Tab-separated table of C-alpha atoms in Angstrom:
chain	number	residue	atom	x	y	z
A	1	UNK	CA	19.119	-14.291	23.050
A	2	UNK	CA	16.464	-13.281	25.568
A	3	UNK	CA	17.820	-9.741	25.639
A	4	UNK	CA	17.660	-9.559	21.848
A	5	UNK	CA	14.038	-10.723	21.844
A	6	UNK	CA	13.105	-8.286	24.592
A	7	UNK	CA	14.769	-5.459	22.702
A	8	UNK	CA	12.820	-6.207	19.523
A	9	UNK	CA	9.421	-6.405	21.222
A	10	UNK	CA	8.972	-2.669	21.129
A	11	UNK	CA	5.342	-2.143	20.112
A	12	UNK	CA	3.776	-1.257	23.447
A	13	UNK	CA	0.656	-3.371	22.887
A	14	UNK	CA	-1.631	-4.932	20.294
A	15	UNK	CA	-3.238	-1.591	19.413
A	16	UNK	CA	0.153	-0.077	18.652
A	17	UNK	CA	0.998	-2.951	16.315
A	18	UNK	CA	-2.396	-2.868	14.588
A	19	UNK	CA	-2.312	0.893	13.977
A	20	UNK	CA	1.258	0.768	12.678
A	21	UNK	CA	0.537	-2.213	10.410
A	22	UNK	CA	-2.732	-0.675	9.231
A	23	UNK	CA	-0.877	2.578	8.577
A	24	UNK	CA	1.484	0.658	6.339
A	25	UNK	CA	-1.382	-1.050	4.525
A	26	UNK	CA	-3.458	2.096	4.031
A	27	UNK	CA	-1.448	3.890	1.375
A	28	UNK	CA	-1.680	5.458	-2.048
A	29	UNK	CA	-2.747	2.159	-3.596
A	30	UNK	CA	-5.981	2.288	-1.622
A	31	UNK	CA	-6.712	5.851	-2.645
A	32	UNK	CA	-5.795	6.050	-6.317
A	33	UNK	CA	-6.060	2.424	-7.441
A	34	UNK	CA	-8.939	0.794	-5.557
A	35	UNK	CA	-11.660	3.280	-6.689
A	36	UNK	CA	-10.564	2.971	-10.317
A	37	UNK	CA	-10.578	-0.836	-10.212
A	38	UNK	CA	-14.021	-0.886	-8.597
A	39	UNK	CA	-15.446	1.474	-11.219
A	40	UNK	CA	-13.815	-0.485	-14.060
A	41	UNK	CA	-14.730	-3.957	-12.831
A	42	UNK	CA	-18.433	-3.874	-12.147
A	43	UNK	CA	-18.608	-1.828	-8.941
A	44	UNK	CA	-20.157	-4.042	-6.273
A	45	UNK	CA	-18.994	-7.158	-8.148
A	46	UNK	CA	-15.363	-6.138	-7.733
A	47	UNK	CA	-15.940	-5.170	-4.093
A	48	UNK	CA	-17.474	-8.572	-3.328
A	49	UNK	CA	-14.633	-10.434	-5.044
A	50	UNK	CA	-12.081	-8.237	-3.297
A	51	UNK	CA	-13.553	-8.956	0.153
A	52	UNK	CA	-13.599	-12.706	-0.537
A	53	UNK	CA	-9.930	-12.653	-1.548
A	54	UNK	CA	-9.031	-10.389	1.396
A	55	UNK	CA	-10.466	-12.989	3.780
A	56	UNK	CA	-8.667	-15.871	2.046
A	57	UNK	CA	-5.723	-14.968	-0.167
A	58	UNK	CA	-4.746	-11.757	1.647
A	59	UNK	CA	-5.307	-13.311	5.062
A	60	UNK	CA	-3.032	-16.240	4.194
A	61	UNK	CA	-0.027	-14.141	3.204
A	62	UNK	CA	-0.599	-11.563	5.951
A	63	UNK	CA	-0.723	-14.184	8.705
A	64	UNK	CA	2.316	-15.938	7.247
A	65	UNK	CA	4.464	-12.819	7.158
A	66	UNK	CA	3.499	-11.551	10.621
A	67	UNK	CA	4.069	-15.025	12.075
A	68	UNK	CA	7.444	-15.354	10.329
A	69	UNK	CA	8.532	-12.019	11.772
A	70	UNK	CA	7.396	-12.752	15.312
A	71	UNK	CA	8.735	-16.315	15.337
A	72	UNK	CA	12.174	-15.536	13.894
A	73	UNK	CA	12.506	-12.112	15.568
A	74	UNK	CA	14.266	-11.052	12.383
A	75	UNK	CA	13.816	-8.536	9.577
A	76	UNK	CA	12.867	-9.638	6.030
A	77	UNK	CA	16.476	-9.843	4.856
A	78	UNK	CA	17.459	-12.415	7.498
A	79	UNK	CA	14.167	-14.065	8.527
A	80	UNK	CA	13.828	-16.574	5.688
A	81	UNK	CA	17.316	-17.972	6.222
A	82	UNK	CA	16.411	-18.621	9.848
A	83	UNK	CA	13.443	-20.722	8.693
A	84	UNK	CA	15.619	-22.725	6.293
A	85	UNK	CA	19.307	-22.087	5.613
A	86	UNK	CA	18.834	-22.729	1.888
A	87	UNK	CA	16.156	-20.052	1.528
A	88	UNK	CA	18.210	-16.959	2.353
A	89	UNK	CA	17.818	-15.772	-1.242
A	90	UNK	CA	14.133	-15.099	-0.579
A	91	UNK	CA	15.167	-12.638	2.114
A	92	UNK	CA	17.234	-10.780	-0.476
A	93	UNK	CA	14.172	-10.484	-2.720
A	94	UNK	CA	12.121	-9.231	0.235
A	95	UNK	CA	14.763	-6.606	0.937
A	96	UNK	CA	15.094	-5.471	-2.669
A	97	UNK	CA	11.350	-4.746	-3.055
A	98	UNK	CA	11.095	-2.043	-0.344
A	99	UNK	CA	14.489	-0.687	-1.416
A	100	UNK	CA	13.096	-0.188	-4.933
A	101	UNK	CA	9.730	1.163	-3.813
A	102	UNK	CA	10.872	3.630	-1.154
A	103	UNK	CA	12.628	6.156	-3.437
A	104	UNK	CA	9.758	6.597	-5.876
A	105	UNK	CA	7.223	6.571	-3.032
A	106	UNK	CA	9.061	9.583	-1.595
A	107	UNK	CA	8.804	11.317	-4.958
A	108	UNK	CA	5.046	10.732	-5.086
A	109	UNK	CA	4.806	11.847	-1.465
A	110	UNK	CA	6.491	15.071	-2.560
A	111	UNK	CA	3.823	15.522	-5.241
A	112	UNK	CA	1.134	15.176	-2.561
A	113	UNK	CA	2.788	17.855	-0.421
A	114	UNK	CA	3.005	20.160	-3.443
A	115	UNK	CA	-0.736	19.850	-4.056
A	116	UNK	CA	-1.539	20.183	-0.364
A	117	UNK	CA	0.447	23.420	-0.218
A	118	UNK	CA	-1.254	24.606	-3.418
A	119	UNK	CA	-4.710	24.142	-1.894
A	120	UNK	CA	-3.734	25.517	1.519
A	121	UNK	CA	-2.553	28.713	-0.220
A	122	UNK	CA	-5.958	28.809	-2.004
A	123	UNK	CA	-4.335	28.323	-5.407
A	124	UNK	CA	-6.306	25.169	-6.115
A	125	UNK	CA	-7.714	26.575	-9.355
A	126	UNK	CA	-4.209	26.632	-10.821
A	127	UNK	CA	-4.087	22.838	-10.367
A	128	UNK	CA	-7.032	22.464	-12.764
A	129	UNK	CA	-4.841	23.570	-15.671
A	130	UNK	CA	-4.136	20.443	-17.776
A	131	UNK	CA	-0.457	21.377	-17.893
A	132	UNK	CA	-0.034	22.032	-14.157
A	133	UNK	CA	0.910	18.507	-13.092
A	134	UNK	CA	3.170	17.819	-16.066
A	135	UNK	CA	4.844	21.185	-15.681
A	136	UNK	CA	5.509	20.524	-12.008
A	137	UNK	CA	6.975	17.019	-12.255
A	138	UNK	CA	9.135	17.955	-15.260
A	139	UNK	CA	10.635	20.876	-13.352
A	140	UNK	CA	14.169	20.718	-12.005
A	141	UNK	CA	14.059	21.961	-8.424
A	142	UNK	CA	10.481	21.873	-7.113
A	143	UNK	CA	9.993	18.074	-7.316
A	144	UNK	CA	13.308	17.549	-5.537
A	145	UNK	CA	12.447	20.142	-2.877
A	146	UNK	CA	9.119	18.534	-2.010
A	147	UNK	CA	10.719	15.073	-2.117
A	148	UNK	CA	13.248	16.305	0.466
A	149	UNK	CA	10.419	17.456	2.738
A	150	UNK	CA	8.574	14.142	2.518
A	151	UNK	CA	11.746	12.056	2.901
A	152	UNK	CA	12.760	14.153	5.929
A	153	UNK	CA	9.445	13.365	7.635
A	154	UNK	CA	9.979	9.645	7.022
A	155	UNK	CA	13.550	9.862	8.289
A	156	UNK	CA	12.539	11.559	11.548
A	157	UNK	CA	9.866	8.971	12.346
A	158	UNK	CA	12.062	5.923	11.629
A	159	UNK	CA	15.100	7.486	13.345
A	160	UNK	CA	13.090	7.795	16.578
A	161	UNK	CA	12.471	4.059	16.586
A	162	UNK	CA	9.511	1.729	16.717
A	163	UNK	CA	7.636	2.811	19.847
A	164	UNK	CA	8.645	6.480	20.026
A	165	UNK	CA	8.535	7.000	16.276
A	166	UNK	CA	6.421	4.605	14.191
A	167	UNK	CA	3.875	3.661	16.860
A	168	UNK	CA	3.515	7.179	18.236
A	169	UNK	CA	2.903	8.706	14.803
A	170	UNK	CA	0.506	5.903	13.812
A	171	UNK	CA	-1.553	6.420	16.967
A	172	UNK	CA	-2.075	10.040	15.933
A	173	UNK	CA	-2.343	9.876	12.148
A	174	UNK	CA	-4.474	6.749	11.703
A	175	UNK	CA	-7.501	7.883	13.751
A	176	UNK	CA	-7.322	11.336	12.127
A	177	UNK	CA	-7.057	9.761	8.671
A	178	UNK	CA	-10.081	7.550	9.384
A	179	UNK	CA	-12.163	10.552	10.507
A	180	UNK	CA	-11.198	12.583	7.422
A	181	UNK	CA	-11.985	9.717	5.037
A	182	UNK	CA	-15.380	9.137	6.683
A	183	UNK	CA	-16.174	12.872	6.532
A	184	UNK	CA	-15.439	13.198	2.806
A	185	UNK	CA	-17.257	9.923	2.070
A	186	UNK	CA	-20.427	11.117	3.798
A	187	UNK	CA	-20.140	14.525	2.148
A	188	UNK	CA	-20.181	12.829	-1.269
A	189	UNK	CA	-23.792	11.713	-0.691
A	190	UNK	CA	-25.054	15.291	-0.956
A	191	UNK	CA	-23.178	16.259	-4.120
A	192	UNK	CA	-25.221	17.454	-7.094
A	193	UNK	CA	-24.205	19.078	-10.355
A	194	UNK	CA	-25.775	19.972	-13.707
A	195	UNK	CA	-23.332	20.081	-16.615
A	196	UNK	CA	-23.384	22.239	-19.760
A	197	UNK	CA	-25.592	19.707	-21.535
A	198	UNK	CA	-28.237	20.006	-18.828
A	199	UNK	CA	-27.483	16.554	-17.376
A	200	UNK	CA	-27.828	16.435	-13.599
A	201	UNK	CA	-25.794	13.902	-11.663
A	202	UNK	CA	-25.920	13.237	-7.911
A	203	UNK	CA	-23.720	11.674	-5.289
A	204	UNK	CA	-26.281	8.945	-4.670
A	205	UNK	CA	-25.975	7.906	-8.327
A	206	UNK	CA	-22.218	7.697	-7.792
A	207	UNK	CA	-22.784	5.521	-4.737
A	208	UNK	CA	-24.957	3.223	-6.874
A	209	UNK	CA	-22.216	2.902	-9.502
A	210	UNK	CA	-19.801	1.966	-6.738
A	211	UNK	CA	-21.890	-0.532	-4.779
A	212	UNK	CA	-24.316	-2.032	-7.313
A	213	UNK	CA	-22.865	-5.204	-8.889
A	214	UNK	CA	-22.756	-4.991	-12.677
A	215	UNK	CA	-22.535	-8.181	-14.736
A	216	UNK	CA	-22.911	-6.452	-18.087
A	217	UNK	CA	-20.626	-7.976	-20.690
A	218	UNK	CA	-18.867	-10.207	-18.152
A	219	UNK	CA	-17.320	-13.308	-19.749
A	220	UNK	CA	-15.282	-16.037	-18.057
A	221	UNK	CA	-12.098	-14.312	-19.190
A	222	UNK	CA	-13.419	-11.004	-17.928
A	223	UNK	CA	-14.301	-12.526	-14.562
A	224	UNK	CA	-10.805	-14.000	-14.301
A	225	UNK	CA	-9.322	-10.583	-15.038
A	226	UNK	CA	-11.436	-9.015	-12.260
A	227	UNK	CA	-10.185	-11.685	-9.854
A	228	UNK	CA	-6.568	-11.001	-10.828
A	229	UNK	CA	-7.120	-7.252	-10.409
A	230	UNK	CA	-8.487	-7.884	-6.911
A	231	UNK	CA	-5.518	-10.090	-6.015
A	232	UNK	CA	-3.060	-7.537	-7.392
A	233	UNK	CA	-4.741	-4.792	-5.380
A	234	UNK	CA	-4.304	-6.808	-2.174
A	235	UNK	CA	-0.517	-6.495	-2.484
A	236	UNK	CA	-0.960	-2.722	-2.241
A	237	UNK	CA	-3.766	-2.835	0.310
A	238	UNK	CA	-2.174	-5.196	2.831
A	239	UNK	CA	1.531	-4.428	2.266
A	240	UNK	CA	2.263	-8.104	1.619
A	241	UNK	CA	5.331	-9.458	-0.223
A	242	UNK	CA	7.226	-6.261	0.646
A	243	UNK	CA	8.970	-7.468	3.803
A	244	UNK	CA	7.094	-4.860	5.835
A	245	UNK	CA	4.821	-7.202	7.782
A	246	UNK	CA	7.778	-9.440	8.628
A	247	UNK	CA	9.601	-6.452	10.101
A	248	UNK	CA	6.524	-5.284	12.019
A	249	UNK	CA	5.767	-8.856	13.138
A	250	UNK	CA	9.241	-9.091	14.635
A	251	UNK	CA	8.360	-6.146	16.890
A	252	UNK	CA	5.141	-7.775	18.117
A	253	UNK	CA	5.094	-9.086	21.673
A	254	UNK	CA	4.912	-12.847	22.109
A	255	UNK	CA	1.946	-12.659	24.478
A	256	UNK	CA	-0.277	-10.728	22.016
A	257	UNK	CA	-3.015	-12.552	20.114
A	258	UNK	CA	-1.596	-12.672	16.603
A	259	UNK	CA	-4.744	-13.761	14.798
A	260	UNK	CA	-6.927	-11.082	16.417
A	261	UNK	CA	-4.390	-8.429	15.446
A	262	UNK	CA	-4.340	-9.639	11.835
A	263	UNK	CA	-8.140	-9.616	11.746
A	264	UNK	CA	-8.177	-6.002	12.937
A	265	UNK	CA	-5.676	-5.019	10.238
A	266	UNK	CA	-7.902	-6.646	7.612
A	267	UNK	CA	-10.993	-4.831	8.885
A	268	UNK	CA	-9.297	-1.438	9.132
A	269	UNK	CA	-7.611	-1.677	5.761
A	270	UNK	CA	-10.645	-3.004	3.890
A	271	UNK	CA	-12.809	-0.329	5.501
A	272	UNK	CA	-10.467	2.466	4.398
A	273	UNK	CA	-10.251	0.987	0.883
A	274	UNK	CA	-14.044	0.954	0.577
A	275	UNK	CA	-14.303	4.485	1.965
A	276	UNK	CA	-11.637	5.659	-0.489
A	277	UNK	CA	-13.998	4.639	-3.261
A	278	UNK	CA	-16.815	6.553	-1.597
A	279	UNK	CA	-14.578	9.621	-1.361
A	280	UNK	CA	-13.649	9.615	-4.999
A	281	UNK	CA	-16.138	7.812	-7.265
A	282	UNK	CA	-19.286	9.871	-6.465
A	283	UNK	CA	-17.377	13.169	-6.662
A	284	UNK	CA	-15.703	12.329	-9.969
A	285	UNK	CA	-18.974	10.993	-11.403
A	286	UNK	CA	-20.938	14.102	-10.384
A	287	UNK	CA	-18.527	16.749	-11.654
A	288	UNK	CA	-16.614	15.021	-14.473
A	289	UNK	CA	-18.924	12.221	-15.570
A	290	UNK	CA	-18.323	8.500	-16.200
A	291	UNK	CA	-15.239	9.244	-18.317
A	292	UNK	CA	-13.459	10.583	-15.241
A	293	UNK	CA	-13.607	7.149	-13.623
A	294	UNK	CA	-11.372	5.660	-16.288
A	295	UNK	CA	-8.143	6.982	-14.795
A	296	UNK	CA	-6.059	5.494	-12.005
A	297	UNK	CA	-2.802	6.496	-10.383
A	298	UNK	CA	-1.426	10.042	-10.483
A	299	UNK	CA	-3.877	11.076	-13.194
A	300	UNK	CA	-6.820	10.519	-10.860
A	301	UNK	CA	-5.484	12.468	-7.873
A	302	UNK	CA	-3.444	15.176	-9.553
A	303	UNK	CA	-5.451	15.866	-12.720
A	304	UNK	CA	-9.081	14.825	-12.204
A	305	UNK	CA	-9.734	15.623	-8.530
A	306	UNK	CA	-8.515	19.262	-8.634
A	307	UNK	CA	-11.151	19.824	-11.336
A	308	UNK	CA	-13.741	18.208	-9.053
A	309	UNK	CA	-12.789	20.410	-6.098
A	310	UNK	CA	-12.871	23.529	-8.252
A	311	UNK	CA	-16.378	22.614	-9.461
A	312	UNK	CA	-17.574	22.496	-5.845
A	313	UNK	CA	-17.102	26.244	-5.470
A	314	UNK	CA	-15.722	27.902	-2.335
A	315	UNK	CA	-16.230	24.841	-0.149
A	316	UNK	CA	-14.289	22.800	-2.689
A	317	UNK	CA	-11.057	24.491	-1.603
A	318	UNK	CA	-11.616	23.287	1.953
A	319	UNK	CA	-12.445	19.767	0.763
A	320	UNK	CA	-9.306	19.864	-1.370
A	321	UNK	CA	-7.170	20.739	1.648
A	322	UNK	CA	-8.754	17.984	3.748
A	323	UNK	CA	-8.337	15.481	0.927
A	324	UNK	CA	-4.633	16.123	0.320
A	325	UNK	CA	-3.910	16.131	4.057
A	326	UNK	CA	-5.603	12.727	4.167
A	327	UNK	CA	-3.541	11.466	1.233
A	328	UNK	CA	-0.365	12.787	2.854
A	329	UNK	CA	-1.096	10.897	6.077
A	330	UNK	CA	-1.734	7.694	4.105
A	331	UNK	CA	1.443	8.138	2.054
A	332	UNK	CA	3.561	8.976	5.104
A	333	UNK	CA	2.540	5.987	7.224
A	334	UNK	CA	3.165	3.660	4.273
A	335	UNK	CA	6.528	5.196	3.367
A	336	UNK	CA	7.656	4.981	6.995
A	337	UNK	CA	6.911	1.244	7.033
A	338	UNK	CA	8.823	0.740	3.779
A	339	UNK	CA	11.875	2.547	5.138
A	340	UNK	CA	11.632	0.594	8.395
A	341	UNK	CA	11.769	-2.717	6.480
A	342	UNK	CA	15.038	-1.551	4.887
A	343	UNK	CA	16.515	-0.153	8.098
A	344	UNK	CA	15.650	-3.191	10.235
A	345	UNK	CA	17.258	-5.442	7.624
A	346	UNK	CA	20.565	-3.603	7.900
A	347	UNK	CA	20.377	-3.676	11.683
A	348	UNK	CA	19.861	-7.446	11.767
A	349	UNK	CA	22.220	-8.361	8.943
A	350	UNK	CA	25.192	-6.199	9.875
A	351	UNK	CA	24.526	-5.263	13.490
A	352	UNK	CA	24.228	-1.569	12.675
A	353	UNK	CA	22.702	0.818	15.177
A	354	UNK	CA	19.318	2.324	14.292
A	355	UNK	CA	21.016	5.697	13.901
A	356	UNK	CA	23.555	4.427	11.359
A	357	UNK	CA	21.085	2.246	9.464
A	358	UNK	CA	18.512	5.034	9.166
A	359	UNK	CA	21.037	7.639	8.004
A	360	UNK	CA	22.673	5.349	5.424
A	361	UNK	CA	19.469	3.848	4.030
A	362	UNK	CA	17.582	7.148	3.970
A	363	UNK	CA	20.526	8.783	2.182
A	364	UNK	CA	20.715	5.961	-0.378
A	365	UNK	CA	16.970	6.164	-0.920
A	366	UNK	CA	17.122	9.919	-1.390
A	367	UNK	CA	19.840	9.681	-4.035
A	368	UNK	CA	17.638	7.291	-6.013
A	369	UNK	CA	14.657	9.608	-5.425
A	370	UNK	CA	16.574	12.444	-7.102
A	371	UNK	CA	17.285	10.174	-10.060
A	372	UNK	CA	13.567	9.361	-10.253
A	373	UNK	CA	12.754	13.096	-10.257
A	374	UNK	CA	15.256	13.671	-13.059
A	375	UNK	CA	13.553	10.876	-14.989
A	376	UNK	CA	10.905	13.431	-15.964
A	377	UNK	CA	13.386	15.832	-17.548
A	378	UNK	CA	17.079	15.203	-18.190
A	379	UNK	CA	16.992	11.405	-17.814
A	380	UNK	CA	13.937	10.621	-19.963
A	381	UNK	CA	14.501	7.671	-22.283
A	382	UNK	CA	12.276	5.413	-24.334
A	383	UNK	CA	11.184	2.055	-22.946
A	384	UNK	CA	8.444	-0.346	-23.957
A	385	UNK	CA	7.928	-3.713	-22.330
A	386	UNK	CA	4.922	-5.488	-20.836
A	387	UNK	CA	2.701	-2.875	-19.199
A	388	UNK	CA	5.389	-0.187	-19.076
A	389	UNK	CA	5.120	2.331	-21.870
A	390	UNK	CA	6.893	5.651	-21.487
A	391	UNK	CA	10.185	7.097	-20.430
A	392	UNK	CA	9.853	7.463	-16.674
A	393	UNK	CA	12.255	5.738	-14.305
A	394	UNK	CA	9.408	5.646	-11.782
A	395	UNK	CA	7.318	3.468	-14.125
A	396	UNK	CA	10.149	0.984	-14.522
A	397	UNK	CA	10.791	0.674	-10.782
A	398	UNK	CA	7.059	0.289	-10.153
A	399	UNK	CA	6.736	-2.430	-12.798
A	400	UNK	CA	9.721	-4.457	-11.609
A	401	UNK	CA	8.669	-4.374	-7.953
A	402	UNK	CA	4.881	-4.726	-8.205
A	403	UNK	CA	4.379	-6.815	-11.337
A	404	UNK	CA	7.397	-9.083	-11.107
A	405	UNK	CA	9.153	-9.350	-7.734
A	406	UNK	CA	6.125	-9.245	-5.419
A	407	UNK	CA	4.231	-12.137	-7.068
A	408	UNK	CA	7.462	-14.164	-7.104
A	409	UNK	CA	8.027	-13.484	-3.392
A	410	UNK	CA	4.442	-14.537	-2.697
A	411	UNK	CA	4.841	-17.785	-4.671
A	412	UNK	CA	8.134	-18.668	-2.991
A	413	UNK	CA	6.742	-17.861	0.463
A	414	UNK	CA	3.866	-20.292	-0.187
A	415	UNK	CA	6.316	-22.994	-1.272
A	416	UNK	CA	8.534	-22.419	1.771
A	417	UNK	CA	5.725	-22.401	4.340
A	418	UNK	CA	3.374	-24.810	2.556
A	419	UNK	CA	5.837	-27.506	1.520
A	420	UNK	CA	9.297	-27.000	3.059
A	421	UNK	CA	8.765	-25.746	6.619
A	422	UNK	CA	5.115	-26.952	6.512
A	423	UNK	CA	2.041	-24.923	7.598
A	424	UNK	CA	2.592	-26.067	11.202
A	425	UNK	CA	5.472	-23.581	11.344
A	426	UNK	CA	3.033	-20.668	11.158
A	427	UNK	CA	0.138	-22.392	12.918
A	428	UNK	CA	2.252	-23.073	16.020
A	429	UNK	CA	3.165	-19.377	16.225
A	430	UNK	CA	-0.460	-18.315	15.822
A	431	UNK	CA	-1.537	-20.680	18.628
A	432	UNK	CA	1.531	-19.949	20.768
A	433	UNK	CA	-0.436	-18.922	23.864
A	434	UNK	CA	-3.335	-21.306	23.366
A	435	UNK	CA	-5.260	-18.996	21.035
A	436	UNK	CA	-7.740	-20.432	18.579
A	437	UNK	CA	-7.021	-20.356	14.838
A	438	UNK	CA	-10.533	-20.237	13.390
A	439	UNK	CA	-9.419	-20.422	9.762
A	440	UNK	CA	-6.705	-23.028	10.287
A	441	UNK	CA	-7.995	-25.550	7.730
A	442	UNK	CA	-8.628	-22.789	5.214
A	443	UNK	CA	-5.092	-21.504	5.823
A	444	UNK	CA	-3.543	-24.902	5.074
A	445	UNK	CA	-5.422	-25.269	1.783
A	446	UNK	CA	-4.670	-21.684	0.764
A	447	UNK	CA	-0.940	-21.696	1.573
A	448	UNK	CA	-0.286	-25.054	-0.091
A	449	UNK	CA	-2.490	-24.905	-3.151
A	450	UNK	CA	-4.818	-22.023	-3.900
A	451	UNK	CA	-2.621	-18.993	-3.179
A	452	UNK	CA	0.462	-20.132	-5.161
A	453	UNK	CA	-1.722	-21.092	-8.138
A	454	UNK	CA	-3.451	-17.710	-8.099
A	455	UNK	CA	-0.077	-15.973	-7.869
A	456	UNK	CA	1.221	-17.874	-10.897
A	457	UNK	CA	-1.787	-16.621	-12.879
A	458	UNK	CA	-1.114	-13.092	-11.600
A	459	UNK	CA	2.538	-13.287	-12.615
A	460	UNK	CA	1.665	-14.537	-16.073
A	461	UNK	CA	-0.918	-11.767	-16.473
A	462	UNK	CA	1.806	-9.215	-15.744
A	463	UNK	CA	3.463	-10.341	-18.962
A	464	UNK	CA	0.233	-9.958	-20.890
A	465	UNK	CA	-0.469	-13.683	-21.118
A	466	UNK	CA	-4.025	-13.292	-19.744
């Protein structure tokens, strides 16, 4: 048993764990969803609510998952059964989520590489054509080719292992990503543009839209919706309810201060999320106008921002390159963590070697990725349920994982830790080496009562009941 524990403790130190976990948390959700939600939900009002929930709701689930991983020394598939033999089914849910997400994340990662290559070859203007993005993703070979490139990068990192692969890459990419995000955010201050109607907009005005709280037209129902949007965003921002933090927690050394590491992840991730808004909102506001802030997801990055970069002139091409390199780094570190959650599960459940588990799981993920790519041409079919409207396989996988399974995993985790195993299960792990747990009382209230209730509201809202 001691040898198994020693083998799993492969992050070299606290910094390695924090950078890897932060790399997982800082993904596409921060870049293409957070800015849109902030612009839609009252700017500074949404940011304030988001920070409050990050320090309470997000903190609760993040601490729980990291502690579960470190205490059980198991991956998400097997960890829950080790807590309570009757709760093994929750491990299956936690395995299914990353297995669903990984294939379509690779497809989106391929889209990012396509746009990065387009800007590097100084063909960025072509990306401003309204039909460019749709023409690309509905093609037969290019989406698959770029998906292969992105998936290959993920495979190489995970194949090399935790310390030599995941930690090593995170130590390089995360500081670079932070510098690039800060650079573009500061650059947005100096933006200025006069449109065809003679209206001049500046980056500082965009900053004001982002940071200034707006209470205009806010009702109780509207406020509740903002709160639910903030909670939903935290799933993306902190990589919770995906099994990832359990896997990474299982690689954390027992003598590291767990609570300090979690606090650093919160700070890093929240900082990048806020900076993502500063990268995007002022630029879109200046060159496209308020209407450009109404889009989230692929439409924001692949349709709106190329127009923004083109409007910047010659320097816009350079900013475009820097931006898509930044997005690629964010997508890669997140995708690597998702694949690792799948791979570690197979290693723990069936005793597979890392080599076998990585090859098999990466191959299975790639096959599904190809199917997702074909969902934009030969496999298009009509669907319409809840928030999914369209014919893309990607939309269906995204809905099932993010709107259905993740809230359920969060609710069940709260029940398991709050009422079955009791909060002491996590608290003892946090205080293992005599460390202080400053938010211990808050944690108990959140894990037993507040967090599960909020998650029930979130789940119901996914079905359009709020």
